[in-house]
Amino acid sequence: MEQTVASIALPVDEALTIKKLRIEPESAGEGCKRISVVTGIHGDELEGQYVCFELIRRIRENQAALKGIVDIYPAMNPLGIDSITRGIPAFDLDMNRLFPGDSEGNMTEYLAAEIMKDVSGSDVVFDIHASNIFLTEIPQIRINELHEKELVPLAAASNVDFIWVHGASTVLESTFAYSLNSTGTPTLVVEMGVGMRITKDYGNQMVDGILHLMSELGMWEGESPAVRKPIISRDPDDVYYFNAGTGGIFVPSVKHWEKLKKGDEVGRIIDPLHGTVVETITAPMDGILFTIREYPVVDEGSLVGRLLREEAYQS
């Protein structure tokens, strides 16, 4: 059943409307568990669009197996998606810095408050993001260390390759996931793929994980594929950042999610005008490459990759 989460008038007889699709079991009794799948908070992140589609398709193929409520929110920032803009167009605002919002505030604060009200109380929330247009990320779940105890077991059942437990940061306090977690609604932040694109394999992997977790929560009795065992990193020293030392065109020498040895070539920054290599980037340690530069043009300091040191996934 399609439902309106929030709607507000815009100029010239238009409206900004945020919608969800609710899929209910044949008998949704009192105490029925609810899972929410949220995406499109950033308008240039489209990986979650396919996840919504595929999850709905699989559930509808075997709806008798559904034993809980599934709420699908494909476009939390519909204006951003329509205009391929990361933030909310015309306001120059990152929607993921507006939570928990204010029902008595301005338009954007009101929308954030209505979203919080609608999603709160879910037994688990998947907040699905893609990377930006510059980087490709392996499917991963990022967890604030303040909520590690509750969230890591849920993330471990969700078929991602990597769980990154990170330290608290002031800016996180205004995000959708932090706001929900701090008020008792378990929320997993998924990062995968690349901005403005759909990586079908990653989307299917994520849907497998959502159905598996639903099965573990007693919400799904249909097919539940086996899930991979994720690498879990808690130490900030586990991750090495590759940054360009100069400007040019970055050409990778290795594949994403590839294991590297110390000294292996990660990529080269080339000068297409003079036909020269201006910088060769190499691995400073053994590890696995979980982020890689997608957009070739780089400036000095541009992030071109992240390496998870070997000790982090062998311990």
PDB file of C-alpha atoms in Angstrom:
ATOM      1  CA  MET A   1       0.000   0.000   0.000  1.00  0.00           C
ATOM      2  CA  GLU A   2       1.409   3.370  -1.048  1.00  0.00           C
ATOM      3  CA  GLN A   3       1.397   5.955   1.755  1.00  0.00           C
ATOM      4  CA  THR A   4       2.413   9.610   2.052  1.00  0.00           C
ATOM      5  CA  VAL A   5       5.047  10.278   4.709  1.00  0.00           C
ATOM      6  CA  ALA A   6       5.138  14.052   4.302  1.00  0.00           C
ATOM      7  CA  SER A   7       4.008  16.645   1.781  1.00  0.00           C
ATOM      8  CA  ILE A   8       4.546  20.364   1.555  1.00  0.00           C
ATOM      9  CA  ALA A   9       3.479  22.922  -1.026  1.00  0.00           C
ATOM     10  CA  LEU A  10       5.973  24.361  -3.494  1.00  0.00           C
ATOM     11  CA  PRO A  11       5.612  27.389  -5.782  1.00  0.00           C
ATOM     12  CA  VAL A  12       3.582  27.157  -8.991  1.00  0.00           C
ATOM     13  CA  ASP A  13       1.021  24.574  -7.839  1.00  0.00           C
ATOM     14  CA  GLU A  14       3.592  21.862  -7.096  1.00  0.00           C
ATOM     15  CA  ALA A  15       4.268  19.814  -3.965  1.00  0.00           C
ATOM     16  CA  LEU A  16       7.241  18.021  -2.472  1.00  0.00           C
ATOM     17  CA  THR A  17       5.874  14.628  -1.459  1.00  0.00           C
ATOM     18  CA  ILE A  18       7.770  11.828   0.245  1.00  0.00           C
ATOM     19  CA  LYS A  19       6.139   8.419  -0.159  1.00  0.00           C
ATOM     20  CA  LYS A  20       6.633   4.894   1.065  1.00  0.00           C
ATOM     21  CA  LEU A  21       5.325   1.489   0.102  1.00  0.00           C
ATOM     22  CA  ARG A  22       4.117  -0.688   2.976  1.00  0.00           C
ATOM     23  CA  ILE A  23       4.003  -4.446   2.412  1.00  0.00           C
ATOM     24  CA  GLU A  24       2.118  -6.302   5.118  1.00  0.00           C
ATOM     25  CA  PRO A  25       1.735 -10.012   5.799  1.00  0.00           C
ATOM     26  CA  GLU A  26      -1.611 -11.683   5.238  1.00  0.00           C
ATOM     27  CA  SER A  27      -2.264 -11.473   8.975  1.00  0.00           C
ATOM     28  CA  ALA A  28      -0.485  -8.541  10.610  1.00  0.00           C
ATOM     29  CA  GLY A  29      -1.357  -8.978  14.242  1.00  0.00           C
ATOM     30  CA  GLU A  30      -0.420  -6.836  17.210  1.00  0.00           C
ATOM     31  CA  GLY A  31       3.313  -6.901  17.903  1.00  0.00           C
ATOM     32  CA  CYS A  32       4.166  -7.634  14.264  1.00  0.00           C
ATOM     33  CA  LYS A  33       7.803  -6.703  13.593  1.00  0.00           C
ATOM     34  CA  ARG A  34       8.661  -3.966  11.103  1.00  0.00           C
ATOM     35  CA  ILE A  35      11.728  -3.389   8.948  1.00  0.00           C
ATOM     36  CA  SER A  36      12.321  -0.133   7.065  1.00  0.00           C
ATOM     37  CA  VAL A  37      14.502   0.275   3.968  1.00  0.00           C
ATOM     38  CA  VAL A  38      15.417   3.903   3.382  1.00  0.00           C
ATOM     39  CA  THR A  39      17.331   5.392   0.473  1.00  0.00           C
ATOM     40  CA  GLY A  40      17.584   8.551  -1.589  1.00  0.00           C
ATOM     41  CA  ILE A  41      18.536  10.918   1.240  1.00  0.00           C
ATOM     42  CA  HIS A  42      21.265  12.082  -1.147  1.00  0.00           C
ATOM     43  CA  GLY A  43      19.871  12.656  -4.628  1.00  0.00           C
ATOM     44  CA  ASP A  44      23.012  11.495  -6.458  1.00  0.00           C
ATOM     45  CA  GLU A  45      23.080   8.100  -4.690  1.00  0.00           C
ATOM     46  CA  LEU A  46      21.008   5.653  -6.716  1.00  0.00           C
ATOM     47  CA  GLU A  47      22.262   2.212  -5.643  1.00  0.00           C
ATOM     48  CA  GLY A  48      19.364   1.906  -3.183  1.00  0.00           C
ATOM     49  CA  GLN A  49      16.787   2.381  -5.925  1.00  0.00           C
ATOM     50  CA  TYR A  50      17.553  -1.076  -7.285  1.00  0.00           C
ATOM     51  CA  VAL A  51      17.538  -2.576  -3.776  1.00  0.00           C
ATOM     52  CA  CYS A  52      13.993  -1.249  -3.236  1.00  0.00           C
ATOM     53  CA  PHE A  53      12.813  -2.639  -6.563  1.00  0.00           C
ATOM     54  CA  GLU A  54      14.360  -6.082  -6.115  1.00  0.00           C
ATOM     55  CA  LEU A  55      13.251  -6.471  -2.504  1.00  0.00           C
ATOM     56  CA  ILE A  56       9.639  -5.649  -3.408  1.00  0.00           C
ATOM     57  CA  ARG A  57       9.783  -8.012  -6.382  1.00  0.00           C
ATOM     58  CA  ARG A  58      11.056 -10.960  -4.331  1.00  0.00           C
ATOM     59  CA  ILE A  59       8.560 -10.432  -1.513  1.00  0.00           C
ATOM     60  CA  ARG A  60       5.633 -10.187  -3.931  1.00  0.00           C
ATOM     61  CA  GLU A  61       6.702 -13.426  -5.601  1.00  0.00           C
ATOM     62  CA  ASN A  62       6.165 -15.214  -2.284  1.00  0.00           C
ATOM     63  CA  GLN A  63       4.101 -12.908  -0.095  1.00  0.00           C
ATOM     64  CA  ALA A  64       2.736 -15.815   1.923  1.00  0.00           C
ATOM     65  CA  ALA A  65       6.247 -16.157   3.392  1.00  0.00           C
ATOM     66  CA  LEU A  66       6.127 -12.624   4.797  1.00  0.00           C
ATOM     67  CA  LYS A  67       5.502 -12.533   8.550  1.00  0.00           C
ATOM     68  CA  GLY A  68       6.355  -8.901   9.283  1.00  0.00           C
ATOM     69  CA  ILE A  69       5.806  -5.398   7.924  1.00  0.00           C
ATOM     70  CA  VAL A  70       8.226  -4.022   5.319  1.00  0.00           C
ATOM     71  CA  ASP A  71       8.294  -0.268   4.710  1.00  0.00           C
ATOM     72  CA  ILE A  72      10.142   0.881   1.590  1.00  0.00           C
ATOM     73  CA  TYR A  73      11.215   4.540   1.300  1.00  0.00           C
ATOM     74  CA  PRO A  74      12.897   4.870  -2.128  1.00  0.00           C
ATOM     75  CA  ALA A  75      13.190   8.666  -2.337  1.00  0.00           C
ATOM     76  CA  MET A  76      13.621  10.632   0.868  1.00  0.00           C
ATOM     77  CA  ASN A  77      14.967  13.529  -1.191  1.00  0.00           C
ATOM     78  CA  PRO A  78      12.783  13.387  -4.324  1.00  0.00           C
ATOM     79  CA  LEU A  79      13.826  16.813  -5.606  1.00  0.00           C
ATOM     80  CA  GLY A  80      17.476  15.811  -5.315  1.00  0.00           C
ATOM     81  CA  ILE A  81      16.883  12.588  -7.245  1.00  0.00           C
ATOM     82  CA  ASP A  82      14.915  14.384  -9.955  1.00  0.00           C
ATOM     83  CA  SER A  83      17.695  16.938 -10.448  1.00  0.00           C
ATOM     84  CA  ILE A  84      20.662  14.579  -9.781  1.00  0.00           C
ATOM     85  CA  THR A  85      21.667  16.809  -6.872  1.00  0.00           C
ATOM     86  CA  ARG A  86      23.221  15.503  -3.668  1.00  0.00           C
ATOM     87  CA  GLY A  87      21.426  17.962  -1.406  1.00  0.00           C
ATOM     88  CA  ILE A  88      18.014  19.587  -1.504  1.00  0.00           C
ATOM     89  CA  PRO A  89      17.912  21.814  -4.614  1.00  0.00           C
ATOM     90  CA  ALA A  90      17.467  25.568  -4.132  1.00  0.00           C
ATOM     91  CA  PHE A  91      18.263  25.264  -0.402  1.00  0.00           C
ATOM     92  CA  ASP A  92      21.876  24.093  -0.808  1.00  0.00           C
ATOM     93  CA  LEU A  93      21.345  21.795   2.185  1.00  0.00           C
ATOM     94  CA  ASP A  94      22.546  18.265   2.882  1.00  0.00           C
ATOM     95  CA  MET A  95      19.402  16.476   4.040  1.00  0.00           C
ATOM     96  CA  ASN A  96      21.520  14.150   6.169  1.00  0.00           C
ATOM     97  CA  ARG A  97      22.531  17.078   8.373  1.00  0.00           C
ATOM     98  CA  LEU A  98      18.969  18.129   9.270  1.00  0.00           C
ATOM     99  CA  PHE A  99      17.837  15.375  11.645  1.00  0.00           C
ATOM    100  CA  PRO A 100      15.982  14.992  13.931  1.00  0.00           C
ATOM    101  CA  GLY A 101      14.270  18.038  12.446  1.00  0.00           C
ATOM    102  CA  ASP A 102      11.577  20.252  13.912  1.00  0.00           C
ATOM    103  CA  SER A 103       7.855  19.882  13.185  1.00  0.00           C
ATOM    104  CA  GLU A 104       7.456  23.625  13.872  1.00  0.00           C
ATOM    105  CA  GLY A 105      10.522  24.649  11.870  1.00  0.00           C
ATOM    106  CA  ASN A 106      11.075  25.612   8.252  1.00  0.00           C
ATOM    107  CA  MET A 107      10.227  23.370   5.317  1.00  0.00           C
ATOM    108  CA  THR A 108      13.331  21.179   5.451  1.00  0.00           C
ATOM    109  CA  GLU A 109      13.217  20.837   9.245  1.00  0.00           C
ATOM    110  CA  TYR A 110       9.550  19.877   9.042  1.00  0.00           C
ATOM    111  CA  LEU A 111      10.250  17.179   6.446  1.00  0.00           C
ATOM    112  CA  ALA A 112      13.071  15.731   8.559  1.00  0.00           C
ATOM    113  CA  ALA A 113      10.804  15.621  11.626  1.00  0.00           C
ATOM    114  CA  GLU A 114       8.005  13.880   9.698  1.00  0.00           C
ATOM    115  CA  ILE A 115      10.448  11.294   8.345  1.00  0.00           C
ATOM    116  CA  MET A 116      11.734  10.602  11.858  1.00  0.00           C
ATOM    117  CA  LYS A 117       8.204  10.217  13.162  1.00  0.00           C
ATOM    118  CA  ASP A 118       7.287   7.740  10.427  1.00  0.00           C
ATOM    119  CA  VAL A 119      10.404   5.539  10.601  1.00  0.00           C
ATOM    120  CA  SER A 120      10.839   5.541  14.398  1.00  0.00           C
ATOM    121  CA  GLY A 121       9.802   2.344  16.106  1.00  0.00           C
ATOM    122  CA  SER A 122      11.027   0.028  13.344  1.00  0.00           C
ATOM    123  CA  ASP A 123      12.729  -3.110  14.612  1.00  0.00           C
ATOM    124  CA  VAL A 124      15.595  -2.397  12.216  1.00  0.00           C
ATOM    125  CA  VAL A 125      16.269   0.267   9.584  1.00  0.00           C
ATOM    126  CA  PHE A 126      18.585   0.014   6.577  1.00  0.00           C
ATOM    127  CA  ASP A 127      19.802   3.498   5.625  1.00  0.00           C
ATOM    128  CA  ILE A 128      21.253   2.781   2.176  1.00  0.00           C
ATOM    129  CA  HIS A 129      23.803   5.110   0.591  1.00  0.00           C
ATOM    130  CA  ALA A 130      26.155   4.953  -2.362  1.00  0.00           C
ATOM    131  CA  SER A 131      29.525   6.606  -2.539  1.00  0.00           C
ATOM    132  CA  ASN A 132      29.905   9.842  -4.502  1.00  0.00           C
ATOM    133  CA  ILE A 133      30.775   9.913  -8.219  1.00  0.00           C
ATOM    134  CA  PHE A 134      34.492   9.824  -7.396  1.00  0.00           C
ATOM    135  CA  LEU A 135      34.813   6.556  -5.439  1.00  0.00           C
ATOM    136  CA  THR A 136      33.541   2.985  -5.510  1.00  0.00           C
ATOM    137  CA  GLU A 137      32.884   1.283  -2.165  1.00  0.00           C
ATOM    138  CA  ILE A 138      32.595  -2.423  -1.439  1.00  0.00           C
ATOM    139  CA  PRO A 139      29.259  -3.232   0.299  1.00  0.00           C
ATOM    140  CA  GLN A 140      29.797  -2.268   3.914  1.00  0.00           C
ATOM    141  CA  ILE A 141      27.966  -1.141   7.032  1.00  0.00           C
ATOM    142  CA  ARG A 142      29.335   1.743   9.072  1.00  0.00           C
ATOM    143  CA  ILE A 143      28.513   1.847  12.769  1.00  0.00           C
ATOM    144  CA  ASN A 144      29.104   4.514  15.379  1.00  0.00           C
ATOM    145  CA  GLU A 145      30.978   2.986  18.306  1.00  0.00           C
ATOM    146  CA  LEU A 146      28.303   4.328  20.683  1.00  0.00           C
ATOM    147  CA  HIS A 147      25.826   1.809  19.223  1.00  0.00           C
ATOM    148  CA  GLU A 148      28.230  -1.025  18.439  1.00  0.00           C
ATOM    149  CA  LYS A 149      26.859  -3.587  20.900  1.00  0.00           C
ATOM    150  CA  GLU A 150      23.367  -3.592  19.425  1.00  0.00           C
ATOM    151  CA  LEU A 151      24.179  -3.018  15.760  1.00  0.00           C
ATOM    152  CA  VAL A 152      27.145  -5.292  15.001  1.00  0.00           C
ATOM    153  CA  PRO A 153      25.103  -8.551  15.349  1.00  0.00           C
ATOM    154  CA  LEU A 154      22.456  -7.130  12.993  1.00  0.00           C
ATOM    155  CA  ALA A 155      25.099  -5.989  10.505  1.00  0.00           C
ATOM    156  CA  ALA A 156      26.870  -9.353  10.628  1.00  0.00           C
ATOM    157  CA  ALA A 157      23.672 -11.046   9.403  1.00  0.00           C
ATOM    158  CA  SER A 158      23.208  -8.612   6.493  1.00  0.00           C
ATOM    159  CA  ASN A 159      25.585 -10.077   3.872  1.00  0.00           C
ATOM    160  CA  VAL A 160      28.038  -7.187   3.630  1.00  0.00           C
ATOM    161  CA  ASP A 161      31.772  -7.655   3.121  1.00  0.00           C
ATOM    162  CA  PHE A 162      32.949  -5.169   5.708  1.00  0.00           C
ATOM    163  CA  ILE A 163      31.702  -3.646   8.981  1.00  0.00           C
ATOM    164  CA  TRP A 164      33.480  -0.433   9.894  1.00  0.00           C
ATOM    165  CA  VAL A 165      33.030   0.639  13.519  1.00  0.00           C
ATOM    166  CA  HIS A 166      34.155   4.244  13.797  1.00  0.00           C
ATOM    167  CA  GLY A 167      34.502   6.853  16.512  1.00  0.00           C
ATOM    168  CA  ALA A 168      31.870   9.413  17.419  1.00  0.00           C
ATOM    169  CA  SER A 169      31.901  12.734  15.590  1.00  0.00           C
ATOM    170  CA  THR A 170      29.926  15.891  16.247  1.00  0.00           C
ATOM    171  CA  VAL A 171      28.624  16.057  12.682  1.00  0.00           C
ATOM    172  CA  LEU A 172      27.126  12.570  13.015  1.00  0.00           C
ATOM    173  CA  GLU A 173      24.684  13.858  15.597  1.00  0.00           C
ATOM    174  CA  SER A 174      22.613  15.494  12.852  1.00  0.00           C
ATOM    175  CA  THR A 175      22.398  12.447  10.603  1.00  0.00           C
ATOM    176  CA  PHE A 176      19.358  10.268  10.066  1.00  0.00           C
ATOM    177  CA  ALA A 177      21.013   7.113  11.435  1.00  0.00           C
ATOM    178  CA  TYR A 178      22.489   8.755  14.534  1.00  0.00           C
ATOM    179  CA  SER A 179      19.176  10.418  15.377  1.00  0.00           C
ATOM    180  CA  LEU A 180      17.279   7.134  15.100  1.00  0.00           C
ATOM    181  CA  ASN A 181      19.874   5.076  16.982  1.00  0.00           C
ATOM    182  CA  SER A 182      20.031   7.605  19.800  1.00  0.00           C
ATOM    183  CA  THR A 183      16.267   7.346  20.269  1.00  0.00           C
ATOM    184  CA  GLY A 184      16.150   3.536  20.286  1.00  0.00           C
ATOM    185  CA  THR A 185      15.481   2.588  16.650  1.00  0.00           C
ATOM    186  CA  PRO A 186      18.349   0.330  15.422  1.00  0.00           C
ATOM    187  CA  THR A 187      19.665   1.770  12.141  1.00  0.00           C
ATOM    188  CA  LEU A 188      22.383   0.349   9.901  1.00  0.00           C
ATOM    189  CA  VAL A 189      24.201   2.704   7.507  1.00  0.00           C
ATOM    190  CA  VAL A 190      24.995   0.873   4.270  1.00  0.00           C
ATOM    191  CA  GLU A 191      27.606   2.267   1.865  1.00  0.00           C
ATOM    192  CA  MET A 192      28.131   0.569  -1.476  1.00  0.00           C
ATOM    193  CA  GLY A 193      28.880   1.178  -5.117  1.00  0.00           C
ATOM    194  CA  VAL A 194      29.339   4.550  -6.747  1.00  0.00           C
ATOM    195  CA  GLY A 195      27.310   7.741  -7.149  1.00  0.00           C
ATOM    196  CA  MET A 196      24.878   8.187 -10.064  1.00  0.00           C
ATOM    197  CA  ARG A 197      25.123   4.511 -10.990  1.00  0.00           C
ATOM    198  CA  ILE A 198      23.536   1.163 -10.129  1.00  0.00           C
ATOM    199  CA  THR A 199      25.768  -1.825  -9.413  1.00  0.00           C
ATOM    200  CA  LYS A 200      23.364  -4.713  -9.829  1.00  0.00           C
ATOM    201  CA  ASP A 201      25.581  -7.321  -8.142  1.00  0.00           C
ATOM    202  CA  TYR A 202      25.880  -5.176  -5.034  1.00  0.00           C
ATOM    203  CA  GLY A 203      22.131  -4.559  -5.014  1.00  0.00           C
ATOM    204  CA  ASN A 204      21.365  -8.279  -5.196  1.00  0.00           C
ATOM    205  CA  GLN A 205      23.892  -8.943  -2.424  1.00  0.00           C
ATOM    206  CA  MET A 206      22.139  -6.393  -0.222  1.00  0.00           C
ATOM    207  CA  VAL A 207      18.668  -7.821  -0.889  1.00  0.00           C
ATOM    208  CA  ASP A 208      19.955 -11.280   0.046  1.00  0.00           C
ATOM    209  CA  GLY A 209      21.204  -9.775   3.296  1.00  0.00           C
ATOM    210  CA  ILE A 210      17.947  -7.986   4.111  1.00  0.00           C
ATOM    211  CA  LEU A 211      15.931 -11.166   3.559  1.00  0.00           C
ATOM    212  CA  HIS A 212      18.408 -13.152   5.657  1.00  0.00           C
ATOM    213  CA  LEU A 213      18.104 -10.711   8.551  1.00  0.00           C
ATOM    214  CA  MET A 214      14.318 -10.735   8.195  1.00  0.00           C
ATOM    215  CA  SER A 215      14.465 -14.532   8.442  1.00  0.00           C
ATOM    216  CA  GLU A 216      16.566 -14.308  11.620  1.00  0.00           C
ATOM    217  CA  LEU A 217      14.016 -11.872  13.090  1.00  0.00           C
ATOM    218  CA  GLY A 218      11.127 -14.222  12.262  1.00  0.00           C
ATOM    219  CA  MET A 219       9.772 -11.911   9.568  1.00  0.00           C
ATOM    220  CA  TRP A 220      10.421 -14.072   6.508  1.00  0.00           C
ATOM    221  CA  GLU A 221       9.896 -17.784   5.855  1.00  0.00           C
ATOM    222  CA  GLY A 222      10.902 -17.769   2.197  1.00  0.00           C
ATOM    223  CA  GLU A 223      14.260 -18.412   0.605  1.00  0.00           C
ATOM    224  CA  SER A 224      17.080 -16.992   2.688  1.00  0.00           C
ATOM    225  CA  PRO A 225      20.487 -17.268   0.998  1.00  0.00           C
ATOM    226  CA  ALA A 226      23.563 -17.943   3.106  1.00  0.00           C
ATOM    227  CA  VAL A 227      25.447 -14.768   3.953  1.00  0.00           C
ATOM    228  CA  ARG A 228      29.147 -14.035   3.865  1.00  0.00           C
ATOM    229  CA  LYS A 229      31.136 -13.498   7.042  1.00  0.00           C
ATOM    230  CA  PRO A 230      32.144  -9.833   7.147  1.00  0.00           C
ATOM    231  CA  ILE A 231      35.462  -8.354   8.161  1.00  0.00           C
ATOM    232  CA  ILE A 232      34.954  -6.171  11.243  1.00  0.00           C
ATOM    233  CA  SER A 233      37.284  -3.245  11.887  1.00  0.00           C
ATOM    234  CA  ARG A 234      37.255  -1.254  15.132  1.00  0.00           C
ATOM    235  CA  ASP A 235      40.772   0.229  15.184  1.00  0.00           C
ATOM    236  CA  PRO A 236      41.197   3.517  13.245  1.00  0.00           C
ATOM    237  CA  ASP A 237      44.774   2.436  12.473  1.00  0.00           C
ATOM    238  CA  ASP A 238      43.362  -0.499  10.465  1.00  0.00           C
ATOM    239  CA  VAL A 239      42.598   1.781   7.506  1.00  0.00           C
ATOM    240  CA  TYR A 240      45.201   3.478   5.302  1.00  0.00           C
ATOM    241  CA  TYR A 241      44.137   6.325   3.004  1.00  0.00           C
ATOM    242  CA  PHE A 242      45.763   6.762  -0.402  1.00  0.00           C
ATOM    243  CA  ASN A 243      45.851  10.425  -1.392  1.00  0.00           C
ATOM    244  CA  ALA A 244      47.190  11.851  -4.625  1.00  0.00           C
ATOM    245  CA  GLY A 245      50.465  13.723  -4.221  1.00  0.00           C
ATOM    246  CA  THR A 246      49.882  15.666  -7.413  1.00  0.00           C
ATOM    247  CA  GLY A 247      47.222  16.414 -10.006  1.00  0.00           C
ATOM    248  CA  GLY A 248      46.604  14.413 -13.161  1.00  0.00           C
ATOM    249  CA  ILE A 249      44.696  11.350 -14.357  1.00  0.00           C
ATOM    250  CA  PHE A 250      44.512   8.377 -12.003  1.00  0.00           C
ATOM    251  CA  VAL A 251      44.740   4.978 -13.708  1.00  0.00           C
ATOM    252  CA  PRO A 252      44.248   2.017 -11.310  1.00  0.00           C
ATOM    253  CA  SER A 253      46.565  -0.986 -11.585  1.00  0.00           C
ATOM    254  CA  VAL A 254      44.519  -3.356  -9.407  1.00  0.00           C
ATOM    255  CA  LYS A 255      40.912  -4.402  -8.983  1.00  0.00           C
ATOM    256  CA  HIS A 256      38.548  -3.354  -6.254  1.00  0.00           C
ATOM    257  CA  TRP A 257      38.494  -5.646  -3.168  1.00  0.00           C
ATOM    258  CA  GLU A 258      41.850  -7.126  -4.170  1.00  0.00           C
ATOM    259  CA  LYS A 259      44.428  -8.315  -1.632  1.00  0.00           C
ATOM    260  CA  LEU A 260      47.694  -6.421  -1.945  1.00  0.00           C
ATOM    261  CA  LYS A 261      51.224  -6.965  -0.702  1.00  0.00           C
ATOM    262  CA  LYS A 262      53.479  -4.206   0.566  1.00  0.00           C
ATOM    263  CA  GLY A 263      54.979  -2.457  -2.442  1.00  0.00           C
ATOM    264  CA  ASP A 264      52.271  -3.549  -4.908  1.00  0.00           C
ATOM    265  CA  GLU A 265      51.309  -0.857  -7.393  1.00  0.00           C
ATOM    266  CA  VAL A 266      47.816   0.506  -6.696  1.00  0.00           C
ATOM    267  CA  GLY A 267      47.749   2.928  -9.602  1.00  0.00           C
ATOM    268  CA  ARG A 268      49.547   5.658 -11.472  1.00  0.00           C
ATOM    269  CA  ILE A 269      48.835   9.342 -11.950  1.00  0.00           C
ATOM    270  CA  ILE A 270      49.670  10.243 -15.515  1.00  0.00           C
ATOM    271  CA  ASP A 271      50.166  13.453 -17.476  1.00  0.00           C
ATOM    272  CA  PRO A 272      48.344  12.993 -20.801  1.00  0.00           C
ATOM    273  CA  LEU A 273      49.939  16.127 -22.309  1.00  0.00           C
ATOM    274  CA  HIS A 274      53.521  14.910 -21.958  1.00  0.00           C
ATOM    275  CA  GLY A 275      52.920  11.148 -21.881  1.00  0.00           C
ATOM    276  CA  THR A 276      54.593  10.746 -18.499  1.00  0.00           C
ATOM    277  CA  VAL A 277      53.856   9.081 -15.179  1.00  0.00           C
ATOM    278  CA  VAL A 278      53.970  11.783 -12.517  1.00  0.00           C
ATOM    279  CA  GLU A 279      53.297   9.545  -9.523  1.00  0.00           C
ATOM    280  CA  THR A 280      53.146   5.813  -8.798  1.00  0.00           C
ATOM    281  CA  ILE A 281      51.020   4.900  -5.775  1.00  0.00           C
ATOM    282  CA  THR A 282      52.013   1.734  -3.924  1.00  0.00           C
ATOM    283  CA  ALA A 283      50.702  -0.185  -0.928  1.00  0.00           C
ATOM    284  CA  PRO A 284      52.630   0.644   2.284  1.00  0.00           C
ATOM    285  CA  MET A 285      51.588  -2.669   3.880  1.00  0.00           C
ATOM    286  CA  ASP A 286      49.759  -5.921   3.165  1.00  0.00           C
ATOM    287  CA  GLY A 287      46.008  -5.449   3.040  1.00  0.00           C
ATOM    288  CA  ILE A 288      42.807  -5.423   1.020  1.00  0.00           C
ATOM    289  CA  LEU A 289      41.595  -2.533  -1.133  1.00  0.00           C
ATOM    290  CA  PHE A 290      38.020  -1.690  -0.147  1.00  0.00           C
ATOM    291  CA  THR A 291      37.721   1.756  -1.767  1.00  0.00           C
ATOM    292  CA  ILE A 292      39.029   2.730  -5.201  1.00  0.00           C
ATOM    293  CA  ARG A 293      38.922   5.929  -7.240  1.00  0.00           C
ATOM    294  CA  GLU A 294      36.228   5.804  -9.933  1.00  0.00           C
ATOM    295  CA  TYR A 295      36.533   9.286 -11.424  1.00  0.00           C
ATOM    296  CA  PRO A 296      39.998   9.598 -13.029  1.00  0.00           C
ATOM    297  CA  VAL A 297      40.753  13.328 -12.670  1.00  0.00           C
ATOM    298  CA  VAL A 298      42.576  14.061  -9.400  1.00  0.00           C
ATOM    299  CA  ASP A 299      44.071  17.080  -7.666  1.00  0.00           C
ATOM    300  CA  GLU A 300      46.756  17.097  -5.033  1.00  0.00           C
ATOM    301  CA  GLY A 301      45.249  15.483  -1.920  1.00  0.00           C
ATOM    302  CA  SER A 302      42.387  13.709  -3.723  1.00  0.00           C
ATOM    303  CA  LEU A 303      41.410  10.384  -2.162  1.00  0.00           C
ATOM    304  CA  VAL A 304      42.191   7.535  -4.559  1.00  0.00           C
ATOM    305  CA  GLY A 305      41.642   4.525  -2.306  1.00  0.00           C
ATOM    306  CA  ARG A 306      41.476   2.952   1.146  1.00  0.00           C
ATOM    307  CA  LEU A 307      43.388  -0.121   2.287  1.00  0.00           C
ATOM    308  CA  LEU A 308      42.397  -2.328   5.216  1.00  0.00           C
ATOM    309  CA  ARG A 309      45.575  -3.737   6.750  1.00  0.00           C
ATOM    310  CA  GLU A 310      45.985  -7.500   6.760  1.00  0.00           C
ATOM    311  CA  GLU A 311      46.010  -7.836  10.549  1.00  0.00           C
ATOM    312  CA  ALA A 312      42.452  -6.487  10.665  1.00  0.00           C
ATOM    313  CA  TYR A 313      40.978  -9.405   8.723  1.00  0.00           C
ATOM    314  CA  GLN A 314      43.282 -12.155   9.892  1.00  0.00           C
ATOM    315  CA  SER A 315      42.832 -11.600  13.607  1.00  0.00           C
TER     316      SER A 315
END
